[in-house]
Short mmCIF file of C-alpha atoms and ligand atoms in Angstrom, two decimals:
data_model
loop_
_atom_site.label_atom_id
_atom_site.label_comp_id
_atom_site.label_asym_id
_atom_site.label_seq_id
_atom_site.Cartn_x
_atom_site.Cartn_y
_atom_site.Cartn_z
CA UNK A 1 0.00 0.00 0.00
CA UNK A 2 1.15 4.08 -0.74
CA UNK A 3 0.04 6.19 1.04
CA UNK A 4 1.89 9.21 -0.78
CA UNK A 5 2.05 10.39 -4.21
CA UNK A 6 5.20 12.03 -4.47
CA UNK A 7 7.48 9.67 -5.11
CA UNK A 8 5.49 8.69 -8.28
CA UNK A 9 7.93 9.95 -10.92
CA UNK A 10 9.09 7.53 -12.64
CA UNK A 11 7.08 5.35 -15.72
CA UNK A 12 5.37 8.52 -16.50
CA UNK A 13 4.59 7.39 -20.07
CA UNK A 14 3.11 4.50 -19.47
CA UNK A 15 0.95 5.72 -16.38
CA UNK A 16 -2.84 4.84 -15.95
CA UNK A 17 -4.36 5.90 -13.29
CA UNK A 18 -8.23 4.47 -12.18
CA UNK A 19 -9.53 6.76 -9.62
CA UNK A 20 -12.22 4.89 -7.99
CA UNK A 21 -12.07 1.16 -6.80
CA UNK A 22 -15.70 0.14 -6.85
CA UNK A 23 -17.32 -2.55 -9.10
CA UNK A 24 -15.75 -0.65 -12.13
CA UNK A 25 -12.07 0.86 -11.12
CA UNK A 26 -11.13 -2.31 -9.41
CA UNK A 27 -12.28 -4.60 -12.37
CA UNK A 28 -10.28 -2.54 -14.49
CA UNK A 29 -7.27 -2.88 -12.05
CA UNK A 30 -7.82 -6.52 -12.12
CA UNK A 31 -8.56 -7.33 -15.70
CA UNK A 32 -5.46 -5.34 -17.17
CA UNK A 33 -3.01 -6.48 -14.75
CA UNK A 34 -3.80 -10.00 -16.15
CA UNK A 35 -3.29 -8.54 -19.51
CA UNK A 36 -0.03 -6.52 -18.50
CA UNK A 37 1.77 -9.26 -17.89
CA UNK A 38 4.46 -8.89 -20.12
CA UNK A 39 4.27 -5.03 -20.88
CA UNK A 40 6.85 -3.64 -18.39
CA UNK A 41 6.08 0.15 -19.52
CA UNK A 42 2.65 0.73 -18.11
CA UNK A 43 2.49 1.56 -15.16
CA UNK A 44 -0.79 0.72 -13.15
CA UNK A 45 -2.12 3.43 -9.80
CA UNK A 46 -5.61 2.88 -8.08
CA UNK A 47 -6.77 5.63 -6.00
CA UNK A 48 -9.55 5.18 -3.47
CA UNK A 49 -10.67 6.92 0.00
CA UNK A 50 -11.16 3.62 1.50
CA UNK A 51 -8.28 0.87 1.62
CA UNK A 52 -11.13 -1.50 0.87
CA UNK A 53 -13.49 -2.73 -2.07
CA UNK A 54 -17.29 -2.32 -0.94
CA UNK A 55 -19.66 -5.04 -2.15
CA UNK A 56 -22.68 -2.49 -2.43
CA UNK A 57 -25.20 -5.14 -3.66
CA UNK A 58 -25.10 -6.83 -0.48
CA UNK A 59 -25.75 -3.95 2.07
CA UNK A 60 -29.47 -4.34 2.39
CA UNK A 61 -28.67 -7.82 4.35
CA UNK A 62 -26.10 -5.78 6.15
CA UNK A 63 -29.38 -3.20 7.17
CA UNK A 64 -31.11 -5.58 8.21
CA UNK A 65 -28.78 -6.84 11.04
CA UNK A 66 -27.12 -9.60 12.59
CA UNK A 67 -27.97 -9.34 15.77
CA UNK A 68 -31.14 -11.39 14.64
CA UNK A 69 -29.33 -14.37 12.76
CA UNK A 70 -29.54 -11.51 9.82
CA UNK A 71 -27.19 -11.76 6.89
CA UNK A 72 -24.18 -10.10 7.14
CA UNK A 73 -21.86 -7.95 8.94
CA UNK A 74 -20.72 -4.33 8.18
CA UNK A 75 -17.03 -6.30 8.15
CA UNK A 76 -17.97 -8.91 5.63
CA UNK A 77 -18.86 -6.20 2.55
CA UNK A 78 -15.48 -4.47 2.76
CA UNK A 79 -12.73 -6.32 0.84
CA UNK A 80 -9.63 -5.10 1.46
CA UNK A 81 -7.86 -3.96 -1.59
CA UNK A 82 -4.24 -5.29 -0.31
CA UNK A 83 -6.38 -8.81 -0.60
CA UNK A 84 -7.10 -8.45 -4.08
CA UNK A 85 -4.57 -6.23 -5.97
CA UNK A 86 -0.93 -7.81 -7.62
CA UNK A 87 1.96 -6.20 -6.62
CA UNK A 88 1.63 -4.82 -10.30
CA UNK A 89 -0.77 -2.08 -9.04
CA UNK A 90 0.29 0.96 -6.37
CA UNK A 91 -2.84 1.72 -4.01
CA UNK A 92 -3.35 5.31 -3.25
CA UNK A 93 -5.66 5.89 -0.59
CA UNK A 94 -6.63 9.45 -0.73
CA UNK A 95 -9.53 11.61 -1.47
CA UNK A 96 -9.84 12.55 -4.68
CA UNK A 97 -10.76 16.46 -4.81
CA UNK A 98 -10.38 17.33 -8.78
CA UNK A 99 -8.77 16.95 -12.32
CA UNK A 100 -6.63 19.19 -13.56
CA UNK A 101 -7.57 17.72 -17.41
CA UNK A 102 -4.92 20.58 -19.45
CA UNK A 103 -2.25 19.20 -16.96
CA UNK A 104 -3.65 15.53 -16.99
CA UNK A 105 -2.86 15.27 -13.54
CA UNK A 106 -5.70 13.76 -10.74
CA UNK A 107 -6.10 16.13 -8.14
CA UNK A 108 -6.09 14.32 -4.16
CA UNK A 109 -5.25 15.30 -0.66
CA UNK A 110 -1.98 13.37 -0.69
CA UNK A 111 -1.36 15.44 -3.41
CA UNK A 112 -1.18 15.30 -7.85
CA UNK A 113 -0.92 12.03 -9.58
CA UNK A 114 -0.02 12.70 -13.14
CA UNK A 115 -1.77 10.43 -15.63
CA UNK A 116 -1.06 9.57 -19.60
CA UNK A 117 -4.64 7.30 -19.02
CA UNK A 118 -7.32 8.33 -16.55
CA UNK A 119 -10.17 5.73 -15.85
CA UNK A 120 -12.95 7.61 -14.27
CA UNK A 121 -14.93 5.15 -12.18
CA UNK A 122 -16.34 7.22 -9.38
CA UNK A 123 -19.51 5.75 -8.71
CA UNK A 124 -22.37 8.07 -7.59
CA UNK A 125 -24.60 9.36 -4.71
CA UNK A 126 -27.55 9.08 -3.49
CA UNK A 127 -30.06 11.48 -4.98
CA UNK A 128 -32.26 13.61 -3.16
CA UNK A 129 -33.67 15.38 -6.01
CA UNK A 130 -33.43 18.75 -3.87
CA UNK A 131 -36.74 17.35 -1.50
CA UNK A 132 -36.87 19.82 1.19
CA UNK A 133 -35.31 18.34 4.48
CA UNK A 134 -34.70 15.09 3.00
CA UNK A 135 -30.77 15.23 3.36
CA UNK A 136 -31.20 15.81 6.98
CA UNK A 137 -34.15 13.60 7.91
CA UNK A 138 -33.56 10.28 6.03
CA UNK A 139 -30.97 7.99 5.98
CA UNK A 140 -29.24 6.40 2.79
CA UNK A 141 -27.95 3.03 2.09
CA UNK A 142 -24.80 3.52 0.35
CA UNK A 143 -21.96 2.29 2.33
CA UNK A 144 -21.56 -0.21 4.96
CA UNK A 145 -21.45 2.31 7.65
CA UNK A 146 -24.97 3.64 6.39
CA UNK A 147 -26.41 0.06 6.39
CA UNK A 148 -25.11 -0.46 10.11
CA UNK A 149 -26.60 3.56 10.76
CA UNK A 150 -29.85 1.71 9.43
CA UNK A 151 -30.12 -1.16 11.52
CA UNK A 152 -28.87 1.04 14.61
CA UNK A 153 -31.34 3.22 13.74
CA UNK A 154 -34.46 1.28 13.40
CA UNK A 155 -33.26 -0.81 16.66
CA UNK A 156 -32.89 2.35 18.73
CA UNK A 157 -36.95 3.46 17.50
CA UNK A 158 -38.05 -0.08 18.64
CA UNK A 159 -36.63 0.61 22.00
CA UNK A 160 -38.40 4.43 21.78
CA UNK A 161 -41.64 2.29 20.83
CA UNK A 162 -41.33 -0.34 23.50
CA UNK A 163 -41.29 2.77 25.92
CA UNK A 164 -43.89 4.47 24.61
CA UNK A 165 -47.52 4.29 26.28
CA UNK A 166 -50.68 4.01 23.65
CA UNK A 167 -50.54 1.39 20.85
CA UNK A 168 -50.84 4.31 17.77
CA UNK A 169 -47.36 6.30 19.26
CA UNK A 170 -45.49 2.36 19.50
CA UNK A 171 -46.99 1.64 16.33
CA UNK A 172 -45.55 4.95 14.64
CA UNK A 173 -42.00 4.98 16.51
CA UNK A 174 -41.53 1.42 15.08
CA UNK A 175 -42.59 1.75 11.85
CA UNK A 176 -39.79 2.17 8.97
CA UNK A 177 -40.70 4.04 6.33
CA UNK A 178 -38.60 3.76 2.71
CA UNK A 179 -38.33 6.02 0.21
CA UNK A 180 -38.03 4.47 -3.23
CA UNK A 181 -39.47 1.61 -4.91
CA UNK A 182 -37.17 0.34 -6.97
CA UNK A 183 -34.52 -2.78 -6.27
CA UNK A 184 -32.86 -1.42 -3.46
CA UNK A 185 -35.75 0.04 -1.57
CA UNK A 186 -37.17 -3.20 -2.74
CA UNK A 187 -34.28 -5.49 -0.93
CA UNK A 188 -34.42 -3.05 1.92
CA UNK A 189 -37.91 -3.24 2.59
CA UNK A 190 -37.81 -7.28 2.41
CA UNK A 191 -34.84 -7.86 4.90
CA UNK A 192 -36.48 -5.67 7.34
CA UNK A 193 -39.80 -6.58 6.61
CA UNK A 194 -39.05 -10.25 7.52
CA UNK A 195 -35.77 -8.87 10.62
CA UNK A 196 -38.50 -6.62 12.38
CA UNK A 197 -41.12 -8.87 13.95
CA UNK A 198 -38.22 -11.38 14.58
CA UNK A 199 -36.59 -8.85 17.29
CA UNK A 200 -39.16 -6.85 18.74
CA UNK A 201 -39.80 -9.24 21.50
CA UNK A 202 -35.88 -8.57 22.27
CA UNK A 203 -36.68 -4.89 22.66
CA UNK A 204 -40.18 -5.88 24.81
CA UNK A 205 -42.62 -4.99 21.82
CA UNK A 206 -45.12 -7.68 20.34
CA UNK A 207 -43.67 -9.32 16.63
CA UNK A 208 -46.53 -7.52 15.39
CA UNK A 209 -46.28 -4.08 16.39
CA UNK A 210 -43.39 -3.07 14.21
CA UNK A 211 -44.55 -2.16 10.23
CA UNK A 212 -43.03 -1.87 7.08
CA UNK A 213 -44.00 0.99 4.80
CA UNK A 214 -42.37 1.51 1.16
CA UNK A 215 -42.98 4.77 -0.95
CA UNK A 216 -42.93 4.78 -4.39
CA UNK A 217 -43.50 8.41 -6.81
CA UNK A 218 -44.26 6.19 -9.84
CA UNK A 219 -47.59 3.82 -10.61
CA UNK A 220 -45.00 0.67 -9.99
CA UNK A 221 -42.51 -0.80 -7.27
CA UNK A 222 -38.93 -1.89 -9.65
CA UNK A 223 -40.16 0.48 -12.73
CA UNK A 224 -38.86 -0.67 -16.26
CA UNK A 225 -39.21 -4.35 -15.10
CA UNK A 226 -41.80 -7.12 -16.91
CA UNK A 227 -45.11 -6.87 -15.39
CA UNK A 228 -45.10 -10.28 -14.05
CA UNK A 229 -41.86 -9.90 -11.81
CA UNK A 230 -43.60 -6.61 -10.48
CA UNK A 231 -46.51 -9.01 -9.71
CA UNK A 232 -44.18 -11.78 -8.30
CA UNK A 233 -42.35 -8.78 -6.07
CA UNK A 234 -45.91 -7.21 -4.82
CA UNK A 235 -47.18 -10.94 -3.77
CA UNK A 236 -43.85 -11.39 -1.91
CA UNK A 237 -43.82 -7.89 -0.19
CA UNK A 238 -47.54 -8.31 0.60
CA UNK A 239 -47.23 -11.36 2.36
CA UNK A 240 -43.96 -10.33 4.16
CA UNK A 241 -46.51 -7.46 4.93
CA UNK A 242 -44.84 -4.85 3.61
CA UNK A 243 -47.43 -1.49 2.75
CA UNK A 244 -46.60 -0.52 -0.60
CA UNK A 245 -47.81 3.08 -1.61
CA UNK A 246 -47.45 4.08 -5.25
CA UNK A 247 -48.12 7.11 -6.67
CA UNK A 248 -46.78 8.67 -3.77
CA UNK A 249 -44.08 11.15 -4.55
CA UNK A 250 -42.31 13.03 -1.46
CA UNK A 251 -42.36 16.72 -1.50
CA UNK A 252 -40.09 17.55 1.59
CA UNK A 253 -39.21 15.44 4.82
CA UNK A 254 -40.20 17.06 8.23
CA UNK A 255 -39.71 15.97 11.93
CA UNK A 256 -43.34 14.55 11.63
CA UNK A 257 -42.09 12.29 8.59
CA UNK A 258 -42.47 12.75 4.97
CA UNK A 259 -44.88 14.96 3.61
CA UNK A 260 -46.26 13.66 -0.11
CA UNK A 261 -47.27 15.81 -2.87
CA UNK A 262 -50.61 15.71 -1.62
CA UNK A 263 -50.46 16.75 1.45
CA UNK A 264 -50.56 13.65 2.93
CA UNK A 265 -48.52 12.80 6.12
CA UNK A 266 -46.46 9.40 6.19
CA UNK A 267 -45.51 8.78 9.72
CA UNK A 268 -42.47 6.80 11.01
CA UNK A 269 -39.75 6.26 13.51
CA UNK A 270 -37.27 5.40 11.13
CA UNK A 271 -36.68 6.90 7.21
CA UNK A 272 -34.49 5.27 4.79
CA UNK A 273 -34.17 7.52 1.38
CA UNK A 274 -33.69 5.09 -1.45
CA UNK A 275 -34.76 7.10 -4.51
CA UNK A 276 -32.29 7.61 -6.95
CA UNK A 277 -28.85 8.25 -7.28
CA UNK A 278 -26.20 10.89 -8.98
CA UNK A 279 -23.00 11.50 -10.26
CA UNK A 280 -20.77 12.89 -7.45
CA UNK A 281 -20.37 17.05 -6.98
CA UNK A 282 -17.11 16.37 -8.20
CA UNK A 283 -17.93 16.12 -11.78
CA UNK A 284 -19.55 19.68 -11.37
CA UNK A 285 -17.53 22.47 -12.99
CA UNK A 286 -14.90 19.66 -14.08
CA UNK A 287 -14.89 20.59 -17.07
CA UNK A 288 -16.06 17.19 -18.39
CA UNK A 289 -19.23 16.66 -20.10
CA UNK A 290 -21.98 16.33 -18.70
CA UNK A 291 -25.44 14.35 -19.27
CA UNK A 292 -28.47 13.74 -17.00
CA UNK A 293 -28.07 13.07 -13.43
CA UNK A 294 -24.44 14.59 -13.90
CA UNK A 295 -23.15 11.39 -15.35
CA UNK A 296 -20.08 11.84 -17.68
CA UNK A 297 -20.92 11.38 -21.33
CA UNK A 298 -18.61 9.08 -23.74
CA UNK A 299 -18.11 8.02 -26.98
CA UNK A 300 -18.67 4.24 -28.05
CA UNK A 301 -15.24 2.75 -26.73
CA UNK A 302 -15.90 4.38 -23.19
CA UNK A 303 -13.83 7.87 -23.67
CA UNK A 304 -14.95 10.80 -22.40
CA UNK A 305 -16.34 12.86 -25.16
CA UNK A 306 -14.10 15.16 -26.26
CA UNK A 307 -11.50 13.71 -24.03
CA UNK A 308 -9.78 10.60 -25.81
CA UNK A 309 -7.55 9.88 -23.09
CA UNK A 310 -10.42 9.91 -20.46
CA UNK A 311 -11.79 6.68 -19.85
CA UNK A 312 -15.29 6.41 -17.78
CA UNK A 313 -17.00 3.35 -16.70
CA UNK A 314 -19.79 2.17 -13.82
CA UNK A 315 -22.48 4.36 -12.41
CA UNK A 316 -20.51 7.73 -13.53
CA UNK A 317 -20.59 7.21 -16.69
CA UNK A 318 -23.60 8.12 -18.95
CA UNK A 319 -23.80 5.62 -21.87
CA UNK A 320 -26.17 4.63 -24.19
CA UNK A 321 -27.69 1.37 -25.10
CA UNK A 322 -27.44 1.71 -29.37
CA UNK A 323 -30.35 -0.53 -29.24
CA UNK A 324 -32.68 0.49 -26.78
CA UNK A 325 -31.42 4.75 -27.29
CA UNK A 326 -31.80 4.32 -23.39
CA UNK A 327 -28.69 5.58 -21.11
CA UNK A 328 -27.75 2.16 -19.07
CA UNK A 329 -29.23 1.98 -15.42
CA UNK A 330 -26.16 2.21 -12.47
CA UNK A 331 -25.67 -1.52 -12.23
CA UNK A 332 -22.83 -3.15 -10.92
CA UNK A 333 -23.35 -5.88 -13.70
CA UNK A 334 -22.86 -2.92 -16.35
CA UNK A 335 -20.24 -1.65 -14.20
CA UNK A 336 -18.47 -4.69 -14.62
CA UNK A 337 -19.06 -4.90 -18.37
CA UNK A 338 -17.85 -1.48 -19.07
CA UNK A 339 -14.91 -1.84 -17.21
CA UNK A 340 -14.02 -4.80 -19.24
CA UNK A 341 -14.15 -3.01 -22.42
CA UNK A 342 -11.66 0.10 -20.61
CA UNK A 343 -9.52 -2.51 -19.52
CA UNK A 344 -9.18 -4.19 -23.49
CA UNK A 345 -9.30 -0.59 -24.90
CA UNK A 346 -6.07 0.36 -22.89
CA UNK A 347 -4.37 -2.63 -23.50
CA UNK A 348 -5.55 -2.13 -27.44
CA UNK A 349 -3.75 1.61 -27.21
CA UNK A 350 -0.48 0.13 -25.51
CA UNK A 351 -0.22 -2.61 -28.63
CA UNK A 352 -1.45 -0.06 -31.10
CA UNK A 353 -4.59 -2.57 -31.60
CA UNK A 354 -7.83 -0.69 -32.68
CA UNK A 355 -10.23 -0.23 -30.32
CA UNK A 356 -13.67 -1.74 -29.27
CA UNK A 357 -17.03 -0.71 -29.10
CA UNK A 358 -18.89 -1.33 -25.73
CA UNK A 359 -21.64 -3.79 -25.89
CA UNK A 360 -23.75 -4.45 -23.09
CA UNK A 361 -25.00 -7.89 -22.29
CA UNK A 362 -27.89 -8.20 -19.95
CA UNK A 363 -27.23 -10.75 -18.12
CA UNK A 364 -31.24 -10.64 -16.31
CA UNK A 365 -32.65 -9.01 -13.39
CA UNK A 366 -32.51 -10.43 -9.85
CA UNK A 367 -34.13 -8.82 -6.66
CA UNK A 368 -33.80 -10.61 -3.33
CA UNK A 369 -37.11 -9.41 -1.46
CA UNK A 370 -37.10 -10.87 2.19
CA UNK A 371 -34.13 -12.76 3.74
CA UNK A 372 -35.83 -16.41 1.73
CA UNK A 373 -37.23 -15.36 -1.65
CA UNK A 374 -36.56 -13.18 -4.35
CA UNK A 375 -37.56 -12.54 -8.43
CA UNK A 376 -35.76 -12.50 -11.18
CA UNK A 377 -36.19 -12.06 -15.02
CA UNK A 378 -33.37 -13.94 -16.97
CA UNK A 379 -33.42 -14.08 -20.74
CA UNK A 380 -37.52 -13.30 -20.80
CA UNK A 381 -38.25 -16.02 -18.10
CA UNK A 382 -39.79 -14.81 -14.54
CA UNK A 383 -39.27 -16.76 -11.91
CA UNK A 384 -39.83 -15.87 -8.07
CA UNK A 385 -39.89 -17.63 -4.74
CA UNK A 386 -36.96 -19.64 -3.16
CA UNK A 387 -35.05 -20.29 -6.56
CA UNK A 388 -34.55 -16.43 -7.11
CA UNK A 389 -32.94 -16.44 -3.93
CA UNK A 390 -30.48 -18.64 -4.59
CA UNK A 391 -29.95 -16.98 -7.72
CA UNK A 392 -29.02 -13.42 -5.62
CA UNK A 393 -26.89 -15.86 -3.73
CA UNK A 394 -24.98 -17.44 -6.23
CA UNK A 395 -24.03 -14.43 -8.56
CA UNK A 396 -22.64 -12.72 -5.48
CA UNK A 397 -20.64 -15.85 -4.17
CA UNK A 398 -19.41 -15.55 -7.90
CA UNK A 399 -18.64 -12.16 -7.75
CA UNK A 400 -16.48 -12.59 -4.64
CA UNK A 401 -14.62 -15.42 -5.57
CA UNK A 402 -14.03 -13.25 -9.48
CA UNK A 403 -12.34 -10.47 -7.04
CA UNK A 404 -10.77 -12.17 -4.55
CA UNK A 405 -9.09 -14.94 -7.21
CA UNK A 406 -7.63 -11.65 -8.72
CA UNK A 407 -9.04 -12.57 -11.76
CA UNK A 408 -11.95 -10.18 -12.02
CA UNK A 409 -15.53 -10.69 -13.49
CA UNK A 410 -15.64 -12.43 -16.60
CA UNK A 411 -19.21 -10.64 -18.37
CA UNK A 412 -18.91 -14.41 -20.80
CA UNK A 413 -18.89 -16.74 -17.67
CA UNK A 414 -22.49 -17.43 -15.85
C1 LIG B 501 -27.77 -0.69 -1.55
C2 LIG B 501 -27.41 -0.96 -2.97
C3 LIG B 501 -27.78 -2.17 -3.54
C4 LIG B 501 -27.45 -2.44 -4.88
N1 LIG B 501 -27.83 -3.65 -5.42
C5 LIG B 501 -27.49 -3.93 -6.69
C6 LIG B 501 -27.80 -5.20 -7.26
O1 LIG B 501 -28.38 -6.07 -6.60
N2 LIG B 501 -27.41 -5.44 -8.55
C7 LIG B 501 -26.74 -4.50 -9.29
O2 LIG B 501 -26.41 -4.78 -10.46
N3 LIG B 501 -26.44 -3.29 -8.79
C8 LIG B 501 -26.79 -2.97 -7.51
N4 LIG B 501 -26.47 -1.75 -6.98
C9 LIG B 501 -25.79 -0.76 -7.84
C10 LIG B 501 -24.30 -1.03 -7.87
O3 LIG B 501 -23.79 -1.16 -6.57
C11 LIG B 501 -23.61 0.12 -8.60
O4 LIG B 501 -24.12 0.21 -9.90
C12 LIG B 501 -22.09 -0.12 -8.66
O5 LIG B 501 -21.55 -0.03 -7.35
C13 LIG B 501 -21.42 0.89 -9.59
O6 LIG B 501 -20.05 0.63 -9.61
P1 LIG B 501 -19.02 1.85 -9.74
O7 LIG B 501 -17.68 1.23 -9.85
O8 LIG B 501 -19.46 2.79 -10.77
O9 LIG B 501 -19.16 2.64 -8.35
P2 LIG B 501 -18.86 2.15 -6.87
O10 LIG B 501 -18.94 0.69 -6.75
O11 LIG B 501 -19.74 2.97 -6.00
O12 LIG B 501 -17.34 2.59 -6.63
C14 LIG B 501 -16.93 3.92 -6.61
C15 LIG B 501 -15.62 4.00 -5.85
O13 LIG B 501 -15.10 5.31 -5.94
C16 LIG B 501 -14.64 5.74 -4.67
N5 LIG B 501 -14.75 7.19 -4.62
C17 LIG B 501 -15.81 7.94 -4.95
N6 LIG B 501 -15.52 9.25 -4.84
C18 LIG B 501 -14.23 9.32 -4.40
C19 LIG B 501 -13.38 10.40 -4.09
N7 LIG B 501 -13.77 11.68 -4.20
N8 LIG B 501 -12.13 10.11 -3.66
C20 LIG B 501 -11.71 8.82 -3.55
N9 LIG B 501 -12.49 7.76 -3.84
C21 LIG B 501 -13.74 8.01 -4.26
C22 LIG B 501 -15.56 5.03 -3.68
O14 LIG B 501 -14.94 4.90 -2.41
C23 LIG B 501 -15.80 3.69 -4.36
O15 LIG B 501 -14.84 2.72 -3.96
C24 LIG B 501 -26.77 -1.47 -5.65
C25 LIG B 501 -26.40 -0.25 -5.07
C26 LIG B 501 -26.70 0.00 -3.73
C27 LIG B 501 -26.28 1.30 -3.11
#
């Protein structure tokens, strides 16, 4: 590990630097290592704030404790980088605070890091969508510290709740409210839906007391999906007894809860914003271009428009399906894919190949909903229950072992 940047001088010309090591940056760190083998001029630098990889796709089951038996513990979703990266790669950890693009250099608090390739793979934020008082009020799931904030959260309201007098004050201190009905709000809602009436008795309230409440703007929960895996996903949240509200756009969060657009009052002890995401402030005033939501917009082989020796990949960057004319939806499965295309363009420009075009490969849809079930939509078939589950299960066992092998995700395996 490096903690400082200075001493970075020499094997300027070859230099890539990925600034980000999420499900994109450290796939690209992976995947060209493998392929750098025998080039001994590149020169390989991964910069991250945390010395750790975060496996974001399994934080709901972090959220929903382990106190209870639940799924998994803040520990078990960070992989530490020095785990999975070849001696081949230098580790910065450092917050990354701009670009200098003229002077290609990556602007950090341990200082520049001068770059001849920049892989952009910054992931995003959550997005309030400028609600009124919804930064302050709700919580967000988008680190493990956030999903343990959750579960510490909605544990400390069933303790206000158990000490509470009148049934309608315990009811409303221990219900959780989410914002955001698509397949994280969706996963969230689940694992506490089936957690909740599992440890109230531990904090002296009746399994049924606690509720469930998810809040969706649009006419459907997991928008964009087939009808029938909505369907399956409804059933399973229903009998998990989960209150779905659609239709129900927040206009501002208050102490009382969140206000909707009209007028109405959604009460709660706990609330978990899970509505959207953006590109991070960063990008603002960068200088790079700029699309909806703030993600970065690129040309077909993953370059920053305008800026050929900008590469962007994952949830930052803005790219559109050729066949759909749809921008693709922050994934980690297209994070994964685009990062394997900027990992064979930049070994294409260091052997003067030409390079590719991205393709994306939809690999299907899973959503886990409860701690036991799931649905999932793979190559037009719907399936829920038990054997979605195991599905979830199974693509993220695979997705550990890709990482911690060193080898990386392979978008033809599965
Ligand atoms: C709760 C949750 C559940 C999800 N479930 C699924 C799912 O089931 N299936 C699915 O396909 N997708 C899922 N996603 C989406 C998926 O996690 C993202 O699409 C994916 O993480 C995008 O990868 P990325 O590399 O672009 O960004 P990230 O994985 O977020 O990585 C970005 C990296 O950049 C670093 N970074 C950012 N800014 C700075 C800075 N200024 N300085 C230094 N380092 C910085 C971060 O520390 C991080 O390591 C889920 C997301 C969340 C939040």
């Amino acid at each position: 590990m490096e903690n400082a940047v200075s001493a970075f001088t020499a094997g300027w010309a070859g230099r890539i630097v990925i600034a980000g090591a999420g499900y994109a940056g450290l796939h690209v760190a992976l995947r060209l290592t493998a392929r750098l083998r025998d080039n001994a001029v590149a020169e390989l630098t991964l910069v991250d704030r945390h010395d750790y990889h975060q496996v974001l796709t399994e934080l709901p089951r972090v959220a929903g404790g382990t106190r209870a038996g639940g799924t998994r513990a803040a520990g078990a979703v960070r992989i530490p980088l020095q785990d999975m990266l070849a001696m081949r790669v230098r580790f910065v950890q450092s917050e990354i605070s701009g670009f200098d693009l003229p002077g290609r250099r990556l602007l950090t608090r341990a200082g520049p890091i001068g770059w001849r390739r920049l892989v952009l793979a910054l992931g995003s934020r959550p997005n309030d969508f400028a609600i009124p008082g919804l930064a302050q009020r709700a919580l967000s799931l988008y680190s493990a510290s956030d999903a343990e904030r959750v579960w510490a959260a909605v544990s400390k309201a069933l303790d206000a709740a158990a000490a509470a007098t009148g049934p309608e004050r315990q009811r409303r201190l221990a219900t959780v409210v989410v914002g955001g009905g698509g397949a994280t709000g969706v996963e969230l809602a689940g694992e506490l839906a089936e957690m909740l009436p599992q440890v109230a008795s531990g904090h002296g309230l009746a399994p049924g007391r606690p509720a469930m409440l998810l809040v969706e703007a649009g006419p459907t929960i997991l928008a964009g999906s087939s009808p029938q895996l909505i369907d399956n996903a409804t059933r399973i949240l229903s009998d998990l007894g989960v209150q779905v509200r659609t239709n129900a756009m927040v206009a501002a969060a208050t102490e009382e809860g969140f206000r909707l657009k009209g007028g109405q009052l959604v009460e709660g002890g706990v609330f978990v914003w899970a509505g959207g995401v953006k590109a991070p402030d960063l990008v603002v005033g960068s200088g790079l271009p700029i699309g909806h939501n703030g993600r970065v917009k690129v040309d077909r082989h993953l370059r920053v428009l305008d800026h050929p020796q900008v590469y962007a990949a994952g949830d930052l960057a803005s790219v559109t399906d050729p066949r759909t004319g749809h921008v693709l939806p922050p994934l980690a499965q297209v994070a994964l894919e685009e990062g394997e295309t900027v990992a064979r363009n930049l070994d294409a420009e260091l052997e003067g190949r030409p390079l590719e075009a991205f393709t994306f490969h939809d690999k299907g849809f899973v959503v886990s909903v409860g701690t036991r079930r799931g649905v999932a939509d793979i190559a037009g078939i719907t399936s829920g229950g038990r054997l979605a589950h195991l599905l979830k299960d199974a693509i993220e066992w695979e997705y550990r072992q890709s990482v911690t092998h060193l080898r990386g995700w392979d978008p033809l395996a599965l």
